Structure formats: C-alpha cells, structure tokens
Amino acid sequence: MDIAAEVARLKREKDAVILAHYYVPPEVQDMADYVGDSFYLARLARTLECSTIVLCGVSFMAESAKMLNPERTVLLPDVTADCPMAHMVNKADVDAIKQRYDDLAVVCYINSTAEIKSWSDVCVTSSNAVKVVRELPQHNILFIPDMHLGHYVSEQVPEKNFILNRGWCPIHHRMIPQEVEELELAHPNARVIAHPECTQEVLQEADFIGSTKQMIDYVAQSDAEEFIVLTVVGVRREMEKMTEGSGKRFYFPRTTPVCVNMAKVTPEKVLACLRDGTGEVGMPTCVEAATTPLERMLELAAR
Ligand code: 13P
Ligand code: SF4
C-alpha cells in the first residue's frame, strides 16, 4: 500500500490537517500540511478550521493544541510519545518557592503537562522565552521545568532574579563539549549552532543559539557552508530542504541525537489514527488554569 497516498485520501475524507514537529522522522514530516517548532505549532493550532488535527509530536504538543482549539478532535498517532522533561517538576517545590517570594512569576516551558502549566503564570517556548520573560512585570522568575533553557534565559535577562528547577531534556543534556570539540577539529570552518536545551558548557561553544526554527533560518541565511548542529537530528530534513543546491553540509554529534519519543511517530501510526480515529486527546481537567498561561504567552510574544 502507498501509505502517503492513503493518508492524503483520508485527510480529505476526514477534513483533517496534519501538523508535525521538526523532530519526528522525515517521512512523517513529508506527510504533514505544516511542519514547525513548538511555538509555530501552538499558534497555528489555535487558528485551524478543520474538524481533526493530527499532531505528529509528543503528548504535551497535542494537549496544548486541544486546549487552544477545543472544538477540534486532536489525534496523537502514538499516545505513549511523551516528553520525559514535561514531568520534571514537583508541585511542592513550586508552592514552597511561591511562599518564599513576593513579586514572583512562574514561567513554564511549553514542554510540560497541562497540570504543570496550571501552576504557572505564563508559558514560553524556546523561540520566545527571552521576549516573554522581559515583558513580565515581576522581578523574580521561577523557571520550570528545563534548567538549561532557564539558565540561558537568565543570562539574556540579567536584570531579573531567576530560580531554576532541576529538569532537563535527556537528549540535549547528554551532549558534551568534547563531542563538539571533536566535530570542530574535523570541520574547522563549520559554524556551531545549538538549541538552548543544551548544557551551559555546550552553549559556550556555539556561534548561534535558537529554537529549531531559528536554527533552520540561520543555516538558510548564513554565508557559511558547514554547520555543526546541536539538536535532534530530525531538523536535518528541513535544513537540507531550505538549502537545496547550495552544497551546505550539516554535522551532528557522533552519538546521533534522536528523541525516542518523537521517533515513535511513524507513517503507519499516522495512517492508523486517521483511519480508525484512535489516539484522541481528551480535554485535561485543569483546562482553564492551564490554558490561561498558554494564552498569555501568545499575547506577550505578539507584542
Ligand atoms: P522547539 O521546536 O520549540 O525548538 O522545541 C524543541 C523541543 O524540544 C520540542 O520538544
Ligand atoms: Fe522532550 Fe527532549 Fe524529546 Fe523535546 S527532544 S520532546 S524536550 S525529550
């Protein structure tokens, strides 16, 4: 069976739109109507008019799409595709810090469960975190769950006081400076570009730091020909597409960074969920409290 053709037919029949994150396998990105970073997918989910959204990514993305567009059916091709970092913070820790500080904003990376969002004042993504935090009136910022993104933002916004939670993305956290240095020795003319979920030590090696989309835009616009890319290897498809015919080359760490949860989203599962309506995402019980910080992010990022 031609899976792509069958998916295209079912999409029309079910009035469905497929959204995919850059980290899912390239053959799934090829099937999507829209491919993007977390911020783009959240913003887009809000405006879609179709009856069904198939979210090719991990569960926090599908949950956010459902909260931002409650009228639509949202399907997640593999319901076990879950980001481990999305759970790496405790309510007791957040409550204790809320007690300790006046003038505190709880800033929650969108890579978090709806429940964690519901404890927060505002959400951010890697592409808008600096802007959104600067816009906040509060001086004290509790950044959850990602300590590396939180640390990166704290360096960009030194006028605020940051309290960081100890959460991390297992894929970016694992990258080490020695791997980067090895790549730099092999490719001395390459620019080093990194996602802010990488550790502080790795980010120090970078010529450019940004979200997946910002990294893709950087390689497309740069006059360099070689790039050491410090994020999940799924971005290669869009980087190659955007630079086709230019001869630009992309190098990833030797221990190839694959997000096992994003990799669970296969063309077969996209087809099955469209055909059978499986993997429907329910509305979280804390929907009101969790949607407010998402909406606040959309509002502050648009200023
Ligand atoms: P962005 O696409 O927003 O850069 O996010 C990276 C990520 O880890 C998504 O899970
Ligand atoms: Fe979570 Fe990291 Fe995978 Fe993104 S790449 S979904 S942060 S585990």
PDB file of C-alpha atoms and ligand atoms in Angstrom:
ATOM      1  CA  MET A   1       0.000   0.000   0.000  1.00  0.00           C
ATOM      2  CA  ASP A   2       1.168   3.535  -0.732  1.00  0.00           C
ATOM      3  CA  ILE A   3       0.898   4.926   2.812  1.00  0.00           C
ATOM      4  CA  ALA A   4       1.399   8.579   1.815  1.00  0.00           C
ATOM      5  CA  ALA A   5      -1.363   8.384  -0.829  1.00  0.00           C
ATOM      6  CA  GLU A   6      -3.754   6.703   1.616  1.00  0.00           C
ATOM      7  CA  VAL A   7      -3.006   9.344   4.275  1.00  0.00           C
ATOM      8  CA  ALA A   8      -3.694  12.096   1.732  1.00  0.00           C
ATOM      9  CA  ARG A   9      -7.035  10.449   0.818  1.00  0.00           C
ATOM     10  CA  LEU A  10      -8.076  10.001   4.458  1.00  0.00           C
ATOM     11  CA  LYS A  11      -7.128  13.602   5.238  1.00  0.00           C
ATOM     12  CA  ARG A  12      -9.618  14.828   2.643  1.00  0.00           C
ATOM     13  CA  GLU A  13     -12.304  12.344   3.741  1.00  0.00           C
ATOM     14  CA  LYS A  14     -11.978  13.270   7.443  1.00  0.00           C
ATOM     15  CA  ASP A  15     -11.336  17.001   6.926  1.00  0.00           C
ATOM     16  CA  ALA A  16      -8.060  16.599   8.812  1.00  0.00           C
ATOM     17  CA  VAL A  17      -4.883  18.648   8.941  1.00  0.00           C
ATOM     18  CA  ILE A  18      -1.530  17.115   9.863  1.00  0.00           C
ATOM     19  CA  LEU A  19       0.899  19.146  11.984  1.00  0.00           C
ATOM     20  CA  ALA A  20       4.429  17.853  12.595  1.00  0.00           C
ATOM     21  CA  HIS A  21       7.358  18.930  14.733  1.00  0.00           C
ATOM     22  CA  TYR A  22      10.833  19.037  13.127  1.00  0.00           C
ATOM     23  CA  TYR A  23      11.963  16.181  15.407  1.00  0.00           C
ATOM     24  CA  VAL A  24       9.639  13.484  14.012  1.00  0.00           C
ATOM     25  CA  PRO A  25      11.032  11.161  11.296  1.00  0.00           C
ATOM     26  CA  PRO A  26      11.471  12.825   7.863  1.00  0.00           C
ATOM     27  CA  GLU A  27       8.911  10.554   6.184  1.00  0.00           C
ATOM     28  CA  VAL A  28       6.279  11.808   8.667  1.00  0.00           C
ATOM     29  CA  GLN A  29       7.283  15.443   8.101  1.00  0.00           C
ATOM     30  CA  ASP A  30       6.792  14.761   4.371  1.00  0.00           C
ATOM     31  CA  MET A  31       3.132  13.851   5.008  1.00  0.00           C
ATOM     32  CA  ALA A  32       2.364  16.962   7.041  1.00  0.00           C
ATOM     33  CA  ASP A  33       0.478  20.067   5.936  1.00  0.00           C
ATOM     34  CA  TYR A  34       2.528  22.159   8.356  1.00  0.00           C
ATOM     35  CA  VAL A  35       5.926  21.446   9.939  1.00  0.00           C
ATOM     36  CA  GLY A  36       7.341  23.707  12.620  1.00  0.00           C
ATOM     37  CA  ASP A  37       8.730  24.413  16.060  1.00  0.00           C
ATOM     38  CA  SER A  38       6.667  24.276  19.253  1.00  0.00           C
ATOM     39  CA  PHE A  39       5.626  27.931  19.100  1.00  0.00           C
ATOM     40  CA  TYR A  40       4.538  27.762  15.479  1.00  0.00           C
ATOM     41  CA  LEU A  41       2.507  24.600  16.100  1.00  0.00           C
ATOM     42  CA  ALA A  42       0.767  26.107  19.155  1.00  0.00           C
ATOM     43  CA  ARG A  43      -0.076  29.352  17.343  1.00  0.00           C
ATOM     44  CA  LEU A  44      -1.281  27.507  14.284  1.00  0.00           C
ATOM     45  CA  ALA A  45      -3.404  25.006  16.238  1.00  0.00           C
ATOM     46  CA  ARG A  46      -5.425  27.940  17.561  1.00  0.00           C
ATOM     47  CA  THR A  47      -6.494  29.085  14.077  1.00  0.00           C
ATOM     48  CA  LEU A  48      -7.240  25.846  12.202  1.00  0.00           C
ATOM     49  CA  GLU A  49     -10.787  25.400  10.892  1.00  0.00           C
ATOM     50  CA  CYS A  50     -10.660  21.658  10.067  1.00  0.00           C
ATOM     51  CA  SER A  51     -12.566  19.015  12.090  1.00  0.00           C
ATOM     52  CA  THR A  52      -9.489  16.990  13.051  1.00  0.00           C
ATOM     53  CA  ILE A  53      -5.884  17.875  13.886  1.00  0.00           C
ATOM     54  CA  VAL A  54      -3.329  15.057  13.747  1.00  0.00           C
ATOM     55  CA  LEU A  55      -0.427  16.196  15.907  1.00  0.00           C
ATOM     56  CA  CYS A  56       2.785  14.400  14.938  1.00  0.00           C
ATOM     57  CA  GLY A  57       4.847  15.075  18.024  1.00  0.00           C
ATOM     58  CA  VAL A  58       4.693  14.315  21.740  1.00  0.00           C
ATOM     59  CA  SER A  59       1.750  14.472  24.124  1.00  0.00           C
ATOM     60  CA  PHE A  60       2.286  17.988  25.552  1.00  0.00           C
ATOM     61  CA  MET A  61       2.004  19.331  21.982  1.00  0.00           C
ATOM     62  CA  ALA A  62      -1.275  17.518  21.326  1.00  0.00           C
ATOM     63  CA  GLU A  63      -2.620  18.578  24.733  1.00  0.00           C
ATOM     64  CA  SER A  64      -1.745  22.228  24.013  1.00  0.00           C
ATOM     65  CA  ALA A  65      -3.396  22.005  20.574  1.00  0.00           C
ATOM     66  CA  LYS A  66      -6.561  20.629  22.192  1.00  0.00           C
ATOM     67  CA  MET A  67      -6.661  23.365  24.839  1.00  0.00           C
ATOM     68  CA  LEU A  68      -6.081  26.107  22.264  1.00  0.00           C
ATOM     69  CA  ASN A  69      -8.668  24.726  19.843  1.00  0.00           C
ATOM     70  CA  PRO A  70     -11.227  22.812  21.960  1.00  0.00           C
ATOM     71  CA  GLU A  71     -13.766  22.403  19.136  1.00  0.00           C
ATOM     72  CA  ARG A  72     -11.431  20.178  17.108  1.00  0.00           C
ATOM     73  CA  THR A  73     -10.723  16.491  17.515  1.00  0.00           C
ATOM     74  CA  VAL A  74      -6.981  16.160  18.202  1.00  0.00           C
ATOM     75  CA  LEU A  75      -5.286  12.842  17.456  1.00  0.00           C
ATOM     76  CA  LEU A  76      -1.840  11.764  18.646  1.00  0.00           C
ATOM     77  CA  PRO A  77      -0.540   8.900  16.449  1.00  0.00           C
ATOM     78  CA  ASP A  78       1.266   7.239  19.389  1.00  0.00           C
ATOM     79  CA  VAL A  79      -0.246   8.032  22.792  1.00  0.00           C
ATOM     80  CA  THR A  80       2.906   6.811  24.550  1.00  0.00           C
ATOM     81  CA  ALA A  81       5.015   9.511  22.841  1.00  0.00           C
ATOM     82  CA  ASP A  82       5.645  11.614  25.919  1.00  0.00           C
ATOM     83  CA  CYS A  83       8.448  14.053  26.697  1.00  0.00           C
ATOM     84  CA  PRO A  84      10.216  12.992  29.943  1.00  0.00           C
ATOM     85  CA  MET A  85      11.121  16.602  30.760  1.00  0.00           C
ATOM     86  CA  ALA A  86       7.419  17.517  30.686  1.00  0.00           C
ATOM     87  CA  HIS A  87       7.080  15.863  34.148  1.00  0.00           C
ATOM     88  CA  MET A  88      10.314  17.023  35.819  1.00  0.00           C
ATOM     89  CA  VAL A  89       8.961  19.384  38.450  1.00  0.00           C
ATOM     90  CA  ASN A  90       7.063  18.911  41.735  1.00  0.00           C
ATOM     91  CA  LYS A  91       4.098  20.933  42.921  1.00  0.00           C
ATOM     92  CA  ALA A  92       5.538  21.024  46.474  1.00  0.00           C
ATOM     93  CA  ASP A  93       8.729  22.716  45.195  1.00  0.00           C
ATOM     94  CA  VAL A  94       6.757  25.265  43.194  1.00  0.00           C
ATOM     95  CA  ASP A  95       4.496  26.009  46.172  1.00  0.00           C
ATOM     96  CA  ALA A  96       7.465  26.418  48.515  1.00  0.00           C
ATOM     97  CA  ILE A  97       9.047  28.996  46.196  1.00  0.00           C
ATOM     98  CA  LYS A  98       5.723  30.816  45.750  1.00  0.00           C
ATOM     99  CA  GLN A  99       5.638  31.166  49.564  1.00  0.00           C
ATOM    100  CA  ARG A 100       9.178  32.486  49.729  1.00  0.00           C
ATOM    101  CA  TYR A 101       8.974  35.260  47.114  1.00  0.00           C
ATOM    102  CA  ASP A 102       6.694  38.210  46.544  1.00  0.00           C
ATOM    103  CA  ASP A 103       6.691  39.562  43.051  1.00  0.00           C
ATOM    104  CA  LEU A 104       7.205  36.107  41.506  1.00  0.00           C
ATOM    105  CA  ALA A 105       6.189  34.795  38.085  1.00  0.00           C
ATOM    106  CA  VAL A 106       6.159  31.047  37.457  1.00  0.00           C
ATOM    107  CA  VAL A 107       7.359  30.676  33.874  1.00  0.00           C
ATOM    108  CA  CYS A 108       6.665  27.303  32.362  1.00  0.00           C
ATOM    109  CA  TYR A 109       8.348  25.904  29.263  1.00  0.00           C
ATOM    110  CA  ILE A 110       5.620  24.589  26.958  1.00  0.00           C
ATOM    111  CA  ASN A 111       7.341  21.172  27.248  1.00  0.00           C
ATOM    112  CA  SER A 112       5.243  20.376  30.337  1.00  0.00           C
ATOM    113  CA  THR A 113       2.000  18.623  31.230  1.00  0.00           C
ATOM    114  CA  ALA A 114      -1.261  20.589  31.413  1.00  0.00           C
ATOM    115  CA  GLU A 115      -1.200  20.122  35.181  1.00  0.00           C
ATOM    116  CA  ILE A 116       2.222  21.798  35.454  1.00  0.00           C
ATOM    117  CA  LYS A 117       1.031  24.604  33.176  1.00  0.00           C
ATOM    118  CA  SER A 118      -1.904  25.121  35.540  1.00  0.00           C
ATOM    119  CA  TRP A 119       0.517  26.069  38.382  1.00  0.00           C
ATOM    120  CA  SER A 120       2.113  28.735  36.202  1.00  0.00           C
ATOM    121  CA  ASP A 121       1.621  32.373  35.220  1.00  0.00           C
ATOM    122  CA  VAL A 122       2.851  32.113  31.669  1.00  0.00           C
ATOM    123  CA  CYS A 123       4.192  29.560  29.187  1.00  0.00           C
ATOM    124  CA  VAL A 124       7.161  30.061  26.887  1.00  0.00           C
ATOM    125  CA  THR A 125       8.805  28.181  24.050  1.00  0.00           C
ATOM    126  CA  SER A 126      12.484  28.228  23.175  1.00  0.00           C
ATOM    127  CA  SER A 127      11.814  30.783  20.435  1.00  0.00           C
ATOM    128  CA  ASN A 128      10.012  33.353  22.599  1.00  0.00           C
ATOM    129  CA  ALA A 129      11.221  32.735  26.189  1.00  0.00           C
ATOM    130  CA  VAL A 130      13.581  35.740  26.310  1.00  0.00           C
ATOM    131  CA  LYS A 131      10.988  38.125  24.897  1.00  0.00           C
ATOM    132  CA  VAL A 132       8.148  36.858  27.101  1.00  0.00           C
ATOM    133  CA  VAL A 133      10.242  36.974  30.309  1.00  0.00           C
ATOM    134  CA  ARG A 134      11.366  40.546  29.501  1.00  0.00           C
ATOM    135  CA  GLU A 135       7.712  41.554  29.105  1.00  0.00           C
ATOM    136  CA  LEU A 136       6.743  40.258  32.568  1.00  0.00           C
ATOM    137  CA  PRO A 137       6.311  42.868  35.317  1.00  0.00           C
ATOM    138  CA  GLN A 138       7.644  40.536  38.047  1.00  0.00           C
ATOM    139  CA  HIS A 139      11.292  40.678  39.131  1.00  0.00           C
ATOM    140  CA  ASN A 140      11.586  37.083  40.399  1.00  0.00           C
ATOM    141  CA  ILE A 141      11.223  34.287  37.874  1.00  0.00           C
ATOM    142  CA  LEU A 142      10.758  30.626  38.780  1.00  0.00           C
ATOM    143  CA  PHE A 143      11.585  28.833  35.519  1.00  0.00           C
ATOM    144  CA  ILE A 144      10.217  25.268  35.155  1.00  0.00           C
ATOM    145  CA  PRO A 145      10.920  22.533  34.128  1.00  0.00           C
ATOM    146  CA  ASP A 146      14.084  22.983  31.974  1.00  0.00           C
ATOM    147  CA  MET A 147      17.126  24.249  33.892  1.00  0.00           C
ATOM    148  CA  HIS A 148      19.214  24.687  30.736  1.00  0.00           C
ATOM    149  CA  LEU A 149      16.712  26.868  28.889  1.00  0.00           C
ATOM    150  CA  GLY A 150      16.097  28.654  32.204  1.00  0.00           C
ATOM    151  CA  HIS A 151      19.811  29.347  32.622  1.00  0.00           C
ATOM    152  CA  TYR A 152      20.122  30.559  29.040  1.00  0.00           C
ATOM    153  CA  VAL A 153      17.191  32.963  29.523  1.00  0.00           C
ATOM    154  CA  SER A 154      18.651  34.184  32.832  1.00  0.00           C
ATOM    155  CA  GLU A 155      21.836  35.196  31.002  1.00  0.00           C
ATOM    156  CA  GLN A 156      19.841  37.128  28.398  1.00  0.00           C
ATOM    157  CA  VAL A 157      17.721  38.883  31.036  1.00  0.00           C
ATOM    158  CA  PRO A 158      20.283  39.655  33.797  1.00  0.00           C
ATOM    159  CA  GLU A 159      18.093  42.349  35.356  1.00  0.00           C
ATOM    160  CA  LYS A 160      15.742  39.671  36.773  1.00  0.00           C
ATOM    161  CA  ASN A 161      16.318  37.136  39.549  1.00  0.00           C
ATOM    162  CA  PHE A 162      15.935  33.525  38.393  1.00  0.00           C
ATOM    163  CA  ILE A 163      15.185  30.426  40.416  1.00  0.00           C
ATOM    164  CA  LEU A 164      15.824  27.311  38.345  1.00  0.00           C
ATOM    165  CA  ASN A 165      14.189  23.916  38.687  1.00  0.00           C
ATOM    166  CA  ARG A 166      16.281  20.781  38.052  1.00  0.00           C
ATOM    167  CA  GLY A 167      14.707  19.380  34.875  1.00  0.00           C
ATOM    168  CA  TRP A 168      16.311  18.667  31.518  1.00  0.00           C
ATOM    169  CA  CYS A 169      15.804  17.132  28.110  1.00  0.00           C
ATOM    170  CA  PRO A 170      17.655  13.792  28.117  1.00  0.00           C
ATOM    171  CA  ILE A 171      18.767  14.194  24.505  1.00  0.00           C
ATOM    172  CA  HIS A 172      20.245  17.698  24.759  1.00  0.00           C
ATOM    173  CA  HIS A 173      21.551  17.164  28.321  1.00  0.00           C
ATOM    174  CA  ARG A 174      23.626  14.211  27.073  1.00  0.00           C
ATOM    175  CA  MET A 175      25.622  16.273  24.544  1.00  0.00           C
ATOM    176  CA  ILE A 176      29.092  17.052  25.891  1.00  0.00           C
ATOM    177  CA  PRO A 177      31.685  19.722  24.953  1.00  0.00           C
ATOM    178  CA  GLN A 178      34.246  17.023  23.968  1.00  0.00           C
ATOM    179  CA  GLU A 179      31.885  15.793  21.219  1.00  0.00           C
ATOM    180  CA  VAL A 180      31.539  19.336  19.935  1.00  0.00           C
ATOM    181  CA  GLU A 181      35.294  19.903  20.047  1.00  0.00           C
ATOM    182  CA  GLU A 182      35.845  16.672  18.077  1.00  0.00           C
ATOM    183  CA  LEU A 183      33.462  17.945  15.401  1.00  0.00           C
ATOM    184  CA  GLU A 184      35.176  21.347  15.385  1.00  0.00           C
ATOM    185  CA  LEU A 185      38.566  19.686  14.832  1.00  0.00           C
ATOM    186  CA  ALA A 186      37.163  17.677  11.909  1.00  0.00           C
ATOM    187  CA  HIS A 187      35.329  20.684  10.425  1.00  0.00           C
ATOM    188  CA  PRO A 188      37.291  23.815  11.388  1.00  0.00           C
ATOM    189  CA  ASN A 189      35.250  26.127   9.131  1.00  0.00           C
ATOM    190  CA  ALA A 190      31.865  24.995  10.443  1.00  0.00           C
ATOM    191  CA  ARG A 191      29.604  27.294  12.451  1.00  0.00           C
ATOM    192  CA  VAL A 192      28.348  25.739  15.691  1.00  0.00           C
ATOM    193  CA  ILE A 193      24.616  26.143  16.243  1.00  0.00           C
ATOM    194  CA  ALA A 194      22.831  24.880  19.336  1.00  0.00           C
ATOM    195  CA  HIS A 195      19.398  24.540  20.905  1.00  0.00           C
ATOM    196  CA  PRO A 196      19.074  26.239  24.333  1.00  0.00           C
ATOM    197  CA  GLU A 197      18.096  22.895  25.905  1.00  0.00           C
ATOM    198  CA  CYS A 198      21.849  22.051  25.691  1.00  0.00           C
ATOM    199  CA  THR A 199      24.015  22.482  28.786  1.00  0.00           C
ATOM    200  CA  GLN A 200      25.748  25.751  29.593  1.00  0.00           C
ATOM    201  CA  GLU A 201      29.141  24.166  28.740  1.00  0.00           C
ATOM    202  CA  VAL A 202      27.922  23.161  25.277  1.00  0.00           C
ATOM    203  CA  LEU A 203      26.199  26.505  24.649  1.00  0.00           C
ATOM    204  CA  GLN A 204      29.527  28.238  25.339  1.00  0.00           C
ATOM    205  CA  GLU A 205      30.871  26.583  22.173  1.00  0.00           C
ATOM    206  CA  ALA A 206      28.024  27.912  20.000  1.00  0.00           C
ATOM    207  CA  ASP A 207      28.126  30.704  17.408  1.00  0.00           C
ATOM    208  CA  PHE A 208      24.330  30.755  17.394  1.00  0.00           C
ATOM    209  CA  ILE A 209      21.664  29.602  19.886  1.00  0.00           C
ATOM    210  CA  GLY A 210      17.996  29.278  18.969  1.00  0.00           C
ATOM    211  CA  SER A 211      14.851  27.179  18.664  1.00  0.00           C
ATOM    212  CA  THR A 212      14.644  24.536  15.943  1.00  0.00           C
ATOM    213  CA  LYS A 213      13.053  27.020  13.532  1.00  0.00           C
ATOM    214  CA  GLN A 214      15.599  29.720  14.367  1.00  0.00           C
ATOM    215  CA  MET A 215      18.432  27.232  13.734  1.00  0.00           C
ATOM    216  CA  ILE A 216      16.888  26.328  10.371  1.00  0.00           C
ATOM    217  CA  ASP A 217      16.550  30.005   9.409  1.00  0.00           C
ATOM    218  CA  TYR A 218      20.151  30.600  10.495  1.00  0.00           C
ATOM    219  CA  VAL A 219      21.610  27.926   8.191  1.00  0.00           C
ATOM    220  CA  ALA A 220      19.427  29.111   5.300  1.00  0.00           C
ATOM    221  CA  GLN A 221      20.585  32.733   5.662  1.00  0.00           C
ATOM    222  CA  SER A 222      24.225  32.175   6.664  1.00  0.00           C
ATOM    223  CA  ASP A 223      27.078  32.547   4.188  1.00  0.00           C
ATOM    224  CA  ALA A 224      28.887  29.627   5.858  1.00  0.00           C
ATOM    225  CA  GLU A 225      28.895  26.241   4.120  1.00  0.00           C
ATOM    226  CA  GLU A 226      29.261  23.865   7.045  1.00  0.00           C
ATOM    227  CA  PHE A 227      27.358  23.657  10.315  1.00  0.00           C
ATOM    228  CA  ILE A 228      27.757  21.625  13.491  1.00  0.00           C
ATOM    229  CA  VAL A 229      24.164  21.161  14.591  1.00  0.00           C
ATOM    230  CA  LEU A 230      23.499  20.531  18.293  1.00  0.00           C
ATOM    231  CA  THR A 231      19.926  19.377  18.467  1.00  0.00           C
ATOM    232  CA  VAL A 232      17.780  16.397  17.454  1.00  0.00           C
ATOM    233  CA  VAL A 233      18.721  15.069  14.027  1.00  0.00           C
ATOM    234  CA  GLY A 234      15.145  15.456  12.714  1.00  0.00           C
ATOM    235  CA  VAL A 235      15.926  19.092  11.786  1.00  0.00           C
ATOM    236  CA  ARG A 236      18.218  17.846   9.019  1.00  0.00           C
ATOM    237  CA  ARG A 237      15.288  17.339   6.637  1.00  0.00           C
ATOM    238  CA  GLU A 238      14.184  20.987   6.754  1.00  0.00           C
ATOM    239  CA  MET A 239      17.788  22.283   6.753  1.00  0.00           C
ATOM    240  CA  GLU A 240      18.515  20.302   3.579  1.00  0.00           C
ATOM    241  CA  LYS A 241      15.239  21.369   2.013  1.00  0.00           C
ATOM    242  CA  MET A 242      15.847  25.060   2.746  1.00  0.00           C
ATOM    243  CA  THR A 243      19.425  24.968   1.403  1.00  0.00           C
ATOM    244  CA  GLU A 244      18.940  22.615  -1.566  1.00  0.00           C
ATOM    245  CA  GLY A 245      21.529  23.096  -4.304  1.00  0.00           C
ATOM    246  CA  SER A 246      23.769  25.261  -2.088  1.00  0.00           C
ATOM    247  CA  GLY A 247      26.180  22.478  -1.111  1.00  0.00           C
ATOM    248  CA  LYS A 248      25.750  23.336   2.596  1.00  0.00           C
ATOM    249  CA  ARG A 249      26.671  20.472   4.910  1.00  0.00           C
ATOM    250  CA  PHE A 250      25.394  19.565   8.378  1.00  0.00           C
ATOM    251  CA  TYR A 251      27.221  17.567  11.055  1.00  0.00           C
ATOM    252  CA  PHE A 252      25.587  16.117  14.160  1.00  0.00           C
ATOM    253  CA  PRO A 253      27.220  14.597  17.280  1.00  0.00           C
ATOM    254  CA  ARG A 254      28.604  11.083  16.779  1.00  0.00           C
ATOM    255  CA  THR A 255      26.107   9.687  19.311  1.00  0.00           C
ATOM    256  CA  THR A 256      23.315  10.686  16.931  1.00  0.00           C
ATOM    257  CA  PRO A 257      20.720  12.740  18.831  1.00  0.00           C
ATOM    258  CA  VAL A 258      17.366  11.050  18.307  1.00  0.00           C
ATOM    259  CA  CYS A 259      14.358  11.726  20.541  1.00  0.00           C
ATOM    260  CA  VAL A 260      12.961   8.230  21.102  1.00  0.00           C
ATOM    261  CA  ASN A 261       9.509   9.634  21.788  1.00  0.00           C
ATOM    262  CA  MET A 262       9.349  11.728  18.627  1.00  0.00           C
ATOM    263  CA  ALA A 263      10.683   8.676  16.725  1.00  0.00           C
ATOM    264  CA  LYS A 264       7.613   6.681  17.805  1.00  0.00           C
ATOM    265  CA  VAL A 265       5.529   8.684  15.330  1.00  0.00           C
ATOM    266  CA  THR A 266       5.715   6.592  12.156  1.00  0.00           C
ATOM    267  CA  PRO A 267       3.787   6.879   8.850  1.00  0.00           C
ATOM    268  CA  GLU A 268       1.944   3.631   9.716  1.00  0.00           C
ATOM    269  CA  LYS A 269       0.696   5.126  13.000  1.00  0.00           C
ATOM    270  CA  VAL A 270      -0.366   8.361  11.296  1.00  0.00           C
ATOM    271  CA  LEU A 271      -2.376   6.281   8.834  1.00  0.00           C
ATOM    272  CA  ALA A 272      -3.924   4.110  11.572  1.00  0.00           C
ATOM    273  CA  CYS A 273      -5.033   7.046  13.744  1.00  0.00           C
ATOM    274  CA  LEU A 274      -6.590   8.846  10.774  1.00  0.00           C
ATOM    275  CA  ARG A 275      -8.350   5.709   9.565  1.00  0.00           C
ATOM    276  CA  ASP A 276      -9.598   4.477  12.977  1.00  0.00           C
ATOM    277  CA  GLY A 277      -9.843   7.746  14.940  1.00  0.00           C
ATOM    278  CA  THR A 278      -7.530   6.335  17.617  1.00  0.00           C
ATOM    279  CA  GLY A 279      -5.267   8.375  19.892  1.00  0.00           C
ATOM    280  CA  GLU A 280      -7.848  11.059  20.599  1.00  0.00           C
ATOM    281  CA  VAL A 281      -6.591  13.577  23.144  1.00  0.00           C
ATOM    282  CA  GLY A 282      -9.068  14.406  25.914  1.00  0.00           C
ATOM    283  CA  MET A 283      -9.500  17.810  27.473  1.00  0.00           C
ATOM    284  CA  PRO A 284      -7.405  17.994  30.663  1.00  0.00           C
ATOM    285  CA  THR A 285      -9.429  18.510  33.855  1.00  0.00           C
ATOM    286  CA  CYS A 286      -7.396  21.624  34.699  1.00  0.00           C
ATOM    287  CA  VAL A 287      -8.122  23.133  31.281  1.00  0.00           C
ATOM    288  CA  GLU A 288      -8.983  26.634  32.418  1.00  0.00           C
ATOM    289  CA  ALA A 289      -5.937  27.126  34.638  1.00  0.00           C
ATOM    290  CA  ALA A 290      -3.644  25.514  32.038  1.00  0.00           C
ATOM    291  CA  THR A 291      -4.936  27.462  29.031  1.00  0.00           C
ATOM    292  CA  THR A 292      -4.519  30.889  30.663  1.00  0.00           C
ATOM    293  CA  PRO A 293      -0.657  30.727  30.679  1.00  0.00           C
ATOM    294  CA  LEU A 294      -0.682  29.469  27.081  1.00  0.00           C
ATOM    295  CA  GLU A 295      -2.868  32.370  26.001  1.00  0.00           C
ATOM    296  CA  ARG A 296      -0.721  34.795  27.963  1.00  0.00           C
ATOM    297  CA  MET A 297       2.315  33.512  26.042  1.00  0.00           C
ATOM    298  CA  LEU A 298       0.584  34.089  22.706  1.00  0.00           C
ATOM    299  CA  GLU A 299      -0.338  37.598  23.789  1.00  0.00           C
ATOM    300  CA  LEU A 300       3.111  38.614  25.172  1.00  0.00           C
ATOM    301  CA  ALA A 301       5.024  37.043  22.291  1.00  0.00           C
ATOM    302  CA  ALA A 302       2.944  39.028  19.802  1.00  0.00           C
ATOM    303  CA  ARG A 303       3.713  42.429  21.394  1.00  0.00           C
TER     304      ARG A 303
HETATM  305  P1  13P B   1      11.388  23.922  19.658  1.00  0.00           P
HETATM  306  O1  13P B   1      10.894  23.301  18.403  1.00  0.00           O
HETATM  307  O2  13P B   1      10.422  24.908  20.168  1.00  0.00           O
HETATM  308  O3  13P B   1      12.751  24.485  19.480  1.00  0.00           O
HETATM  309  O4  13P B   1      11.438  22.793  20.783  1.00  0.00           O
HETATM  310  C1  13P B   1      12.337  21.789  20.882  1.00  0.00           C
HETATM  311  C2  13P B   1      11.812  20.614  21.602  1.00  0.00           C
HETATM  312  O5  13P B   1      12.471  20.006  22.382  1.00  0.00           O
HETATM  313  C3  13P B   1      10.483  20.179  21.354  1.00  0.00           C
HETATM  314  O6  13P B   1      10.270  19.051  22.078  1.00  0.00           O
HETATM  315 FE1  SF4 B   2      11.285  16.178  25.212  1.00  0.00          FE
HETATM  316 FE2  SF4 B   2      13.811  16.444  24.520  1.00  0.00          FE
HETATM  317 FE3  SF4 B   2      12.236  14.879  23.075  1.00  0.00          FE
HETATM  318 FE4  SF4 B   2      11.922  17.558  23.003  1.00  0.00          FE
HETATM  319  S1  SF4 B   2      13.697  16.387  22.296  1.00  0.00           S
HETATM  320  S2  SF4 B   2      10.316  16.009  23.197  1.00  0.00           S
HETATM  321  S3  SF4 B   2      12.445  18.083  25.120  1.00  0.00           S
HETATM  322  S4  SF4 B   2      12.811  14.564  25.210  1.00  0.00           S
END
